Amino acid sequence: MNTDSHAFIFLSACVVNNFVLASFLGICPFLGVSKKVDTALRMGIAVLLVMLVSSAAAFGINLVLQSFDAEYLQLVSYIAVIASTVQLVEMIIKKFSPSLFRALGIFLPLITTNCAILGVALFQTSREYSFSQSLVFALGAGAGFTLALWLMSGLREESEFADPPKLIKGTALSLMIAGILSMAFMGFAGLGA
Amino acid sequence: MENSADNFFRGLWKENPVFVQLLGMCPILAVSNTVINSLAMGLATTFVLICSGILISLMRNIIPKQVRIAAFIIIIATFVTVAEFILQAVSIEIHKSLGAFISLIVVNCIILGRAEAFASRNPVFPSILDAVGTGLGFTFALFCMGALREVLGSGTFAGIAVMPAAFEPWIVFILPGGGFFVLGFLLLVVNHINSSLKRRAA
């Protein structure tokens, strides 16, 4: 398969190099918000939205910075763009779906410090994706993040009923589950480069 | 004086950012596959922690409350850019192997957490102590992860072979899955030590 094709970029970002389980980006929400399936799904969708908007914005910013020869400002301007995108998405959701806005609550502003989003912006620049490739990449990364969060929350809901030794309960158990999940995703490695 | 020692040592063990507060998990998992990478990452983060701690503590009375998070992030991003250029000048290989994770120090919640919880409320000197303690605690955690993963996963320590020749490296430990396992295991050990310390104190 052609490595530049849109389908390949999507598949690669979504399952083969899954952002959470293979590249370790966005671990904090992955461990923090994966206790219940429905909050996990909502969080995933909000992250997907922010990723799409900030990826498009980062592409534009990069063009501007390149024309001024000021690439060292990349990091500072990306983080500013992401913080304002989060505000923007927050306002849009509040306007069009107040119920979703209430359900997401505190998780919405916390998306700013989600490293997966800054990761998307940085990777698309360093891999020199075109505009449409960047959007597909952000879509794939967001879908992969949602998938990982969804699977993890399902497993954690089940593990509530188990009775592990007291020491391993909590984060240690979640990390072990995540490790097994990550090994399962290694099975996709044969799909891509 | 006892108070300033407390500022320093708190970050090392009792409030270790990784093992106790569970912050900064992304770099802990992502760059801990070799000892060298872990140490470089730990020191770069410590550098950013100290510099941003000093600046934020100096400016704590000037920054308006409403925009403080945005201001902190911009200050942190500036120092991360500086750290990135320094690392690039010191060793281009380490810079390459850490890749995007140097830039991602910006979104390391430890730094923003210390800025918000400590540096923005305290004078410069305690802030420096706090930053150094937290940074060393983070580096210590990274070092434990890196040492375990490198010795088991490739049979070397900082690039020098330490295991007998007959040892077959457990590749899984340098792969992503192994990172989760080792961190889970270390948390287990820390929980065990802390709970037996508590039992002895009681």
PDB file of C-alpha atoms in Angstrom, chain A residues 20-28 31 72 75-76 79 112-113 115 118-119 122-123 167-168 171-172 175-176 178-180 182-183 186, chain B residues 22 25-26 29-30 73-74 77 80-81 85 100-101 103-104 106-107 109 112 172 175-177 180-181 183-185 187-188 191-192 195:
ATOM      1  CA  VAL A  20      -2.258   5.869  23.405  1.00  0.00           C
ATOM      2  CA  LEU A  21      -1.114   2.265  23.286  1.00  0.00           C
ATOM      3  CA  ALA A  22       1.886   2.487  20.968  1.00  0.00           C
ATOM      4  CA  SER A  23       3.136   6.094  21.150  1.00  0.00           C
ATOM      5  CA  PHE A  24       2.184   6.812  24.786  1.00  0.00           C
ATOM      6  CA  LEU A  25       0.462  10.094  24.119  1.00  0.00           C
ATOM      7  CA  GLY A  26      -2.534  11.120  26.187  1.00  0.00           C
ATOM      8  CA  ILE A  27      -1.905   8.662  29.009  1.00  0.00           C
ATOM      9  CA  CYS A  28      -3.287  11.017  31.687  1.00  0.00           C
ATOM     10  CA  LEU A  31      -5.937   6.498  33.052  1.00  0.00           C
ATOM     11  CA  TYR A  72      11.495  28.352  16.675  1.00  0.00           C
ATOM     12  CA  LEU A  75       5.938  25.281  20.150  1.00  0.00           C
ATOM     13  CA  VAL A  76       4.737  28.504  21.755  1.00  0.00           C
ATOM     14  CA  ILE A  79       0.171  25.592  22.465  1.00  0.00           C
ATOM     15  CA  THR A 112      -5.531  21.612  26.680  1.00  0.00           C
ATOM     16  CA  THR A 113      -2.898  19.627  28.548  1.00  0.00           C
ATOM     17  CA  CYS A 115      -0.280  15.644  24.945  1.00  0.00           C
ATOM     18  CA  LEU A 118       0.074  18.732  20.693  1.00  0.00           C
ATOM     19  CA  GLY A 119       1.532  15.451  19.395  1.00  0.00           C
ATOM     20  CA  LEU A 122       3.989  18.357  15.960  1.00  0.00           C
ATOM     21  CA  PHE A 123       3.956  15.079  14.010  1.00  0.00           C
ATOM     22  CA  LEU A 167      -1.777  -3.730  46.964  1.00  0.00           C
ATOM     23  CA  ILE A 168      -2.440  -4.078  43.247  1.00  0.00           C
ATOM     24  CA  THR A 171      -3.589   2.320  39.225  1.00  0.00           C
ATOM     25  CA  ALA A 172      -1.235  -0.672  39.303  1.00  0.00           C
ATOM     26  CA  LEU A 175      -1.490  -0.260  34.148  1.00  0.00           C
ATOM     27  CA  MET A 176      -1.293  -4.055  33.914  1.00  0.00           C
ATOM     28  CA  ALA A 178      -3.210  -1.336  29.678  1.00  0.00           C
ATOM     29  CA  GLY A 179      -0.060  -3.402  29.143  1.00  0.00           C
ATOM     30  CA  ILE A 180      -2.069  -6.397  27.960  1.00  0.00           C
ATOM     31  CA  SER A 182      -1.030  -2.632  24.265  1.00  0.00           C
ATOM     32  CA  MET A 183       0.373  -6.099  23.529  1.00  0.00           C
ATOM     33  CA  MET A 186       1.021  -4.947  18.632  1.00  0.00           C
TER      34      MET A 186
ATOM     35  CA  LEU B  22       0.687   9.748  39.145  1.00  0.00           C
ATOM     36  CA  MET B  25       2.924   9.408  32.826  1.00  0.00           C
ATOM     37  CA  CYS B  26       3.421   9.998  29.098  1.00  0.00           C
ATOM     38  CA  LEU B  29       6.364   5.416  29.589  1.00  0.00           C
ATOM     39  CA  ALA B  30       7.541   6.717  26.248  1.00  0.00           C
ATOM     40  CA  ILE B  73       1.982  27.679  29.694  1.00  0.00           C
ATOM     41  CA  ILE B  74       3.686  30.365  27.605  1.00  0.00           C
ATOM     42  CA  ALA B  77       6.869  26.627  26.411  1.00  0.00           C
ATOM     43  CA  VAL B  80      11.149  24.009  26.710  1.00  0.00           C
ATOM     44  CA  THR B  81      12.267  25.621  23.450  1.00  0.00           C
ATOM     45  CA  PHE B  85      18.143  23.890  21.582  1.00  0.00           C
ATOM     46  CA  ALA B 100       8.871  14.927  19.747  1.00  0.00           C
ATOM     47  CA  PHE B 101       8.901  14.108  23.450  1.00  0.00           C
ATOM     48  CA  SER B 103       8.624  19.448  22.841  1.00  0.00           C
ATOM     49  CA  LEU B 104       5.960  17.530  24.713  1.00  0.00           C
ATOM     50  CA  VAL B 106       5.257  21.565  27.680  1.00  0.00           C
ATOM     51  CA  VAL B 107       2.206  19.462  28.415  1.00  0.00           C
ATOM     52  CA  CYS B 109       1.367  17.985  33.997  1.00  0.00           C
ATOM     53  CA  LEU B 112       2.108  23.042  35.312  1.00  0.00           C
ATOM     54  CA  VAL B 172       8.757  -7.192  25.230  1.00  0.00           C
ATOM     55  CA  LEU B 175       8.179  -2.481  23.443  1.00  0.00           C
ATOM     56  CA  PRO B 176       5.235  -0.289  24.539  1.00  0.00           C
ATOM     57  CA  GLY B 177       3.492  -3.100  26.440  1.00  0.00           C
ATOM     58  CA  PHE B 180       3.017  -0.423  31.187  1.00  0.00           C
ATOM     59  CA  PHE B 181       4.037  -3.651  32.939  1.00  0.00           C
ATOM     60  CA  LEU B 183       5.416   0.931  35.690  1.00  0.00           C
ATOM     61  CA  GLY B 184       2.630  -1.194  37.185  1.00  0.00           C
ATOM     62  CA  PHE B 185       5.232  -3.351  38.910  1.00  0.00           C
ATOM     63  CA  LEU B 187       3.870   1.145  41.655  1.00  0.00           C
ATOM     64  CA  LEU B 188       3.251  -2.177  43.351  1.00  0.00           C
ATOM     65  CA  ASN B 191       2.781   0.690  47.552  1.00  0.00           C
ATOM     66  CA  HIS B 192       4.300  -2.245  49.395  1.00  0.00           C
ATOM     67  CA  SER B 195       2.303   0.283  53.535  1.00  0.00           C
TER      68      SER B 195
END
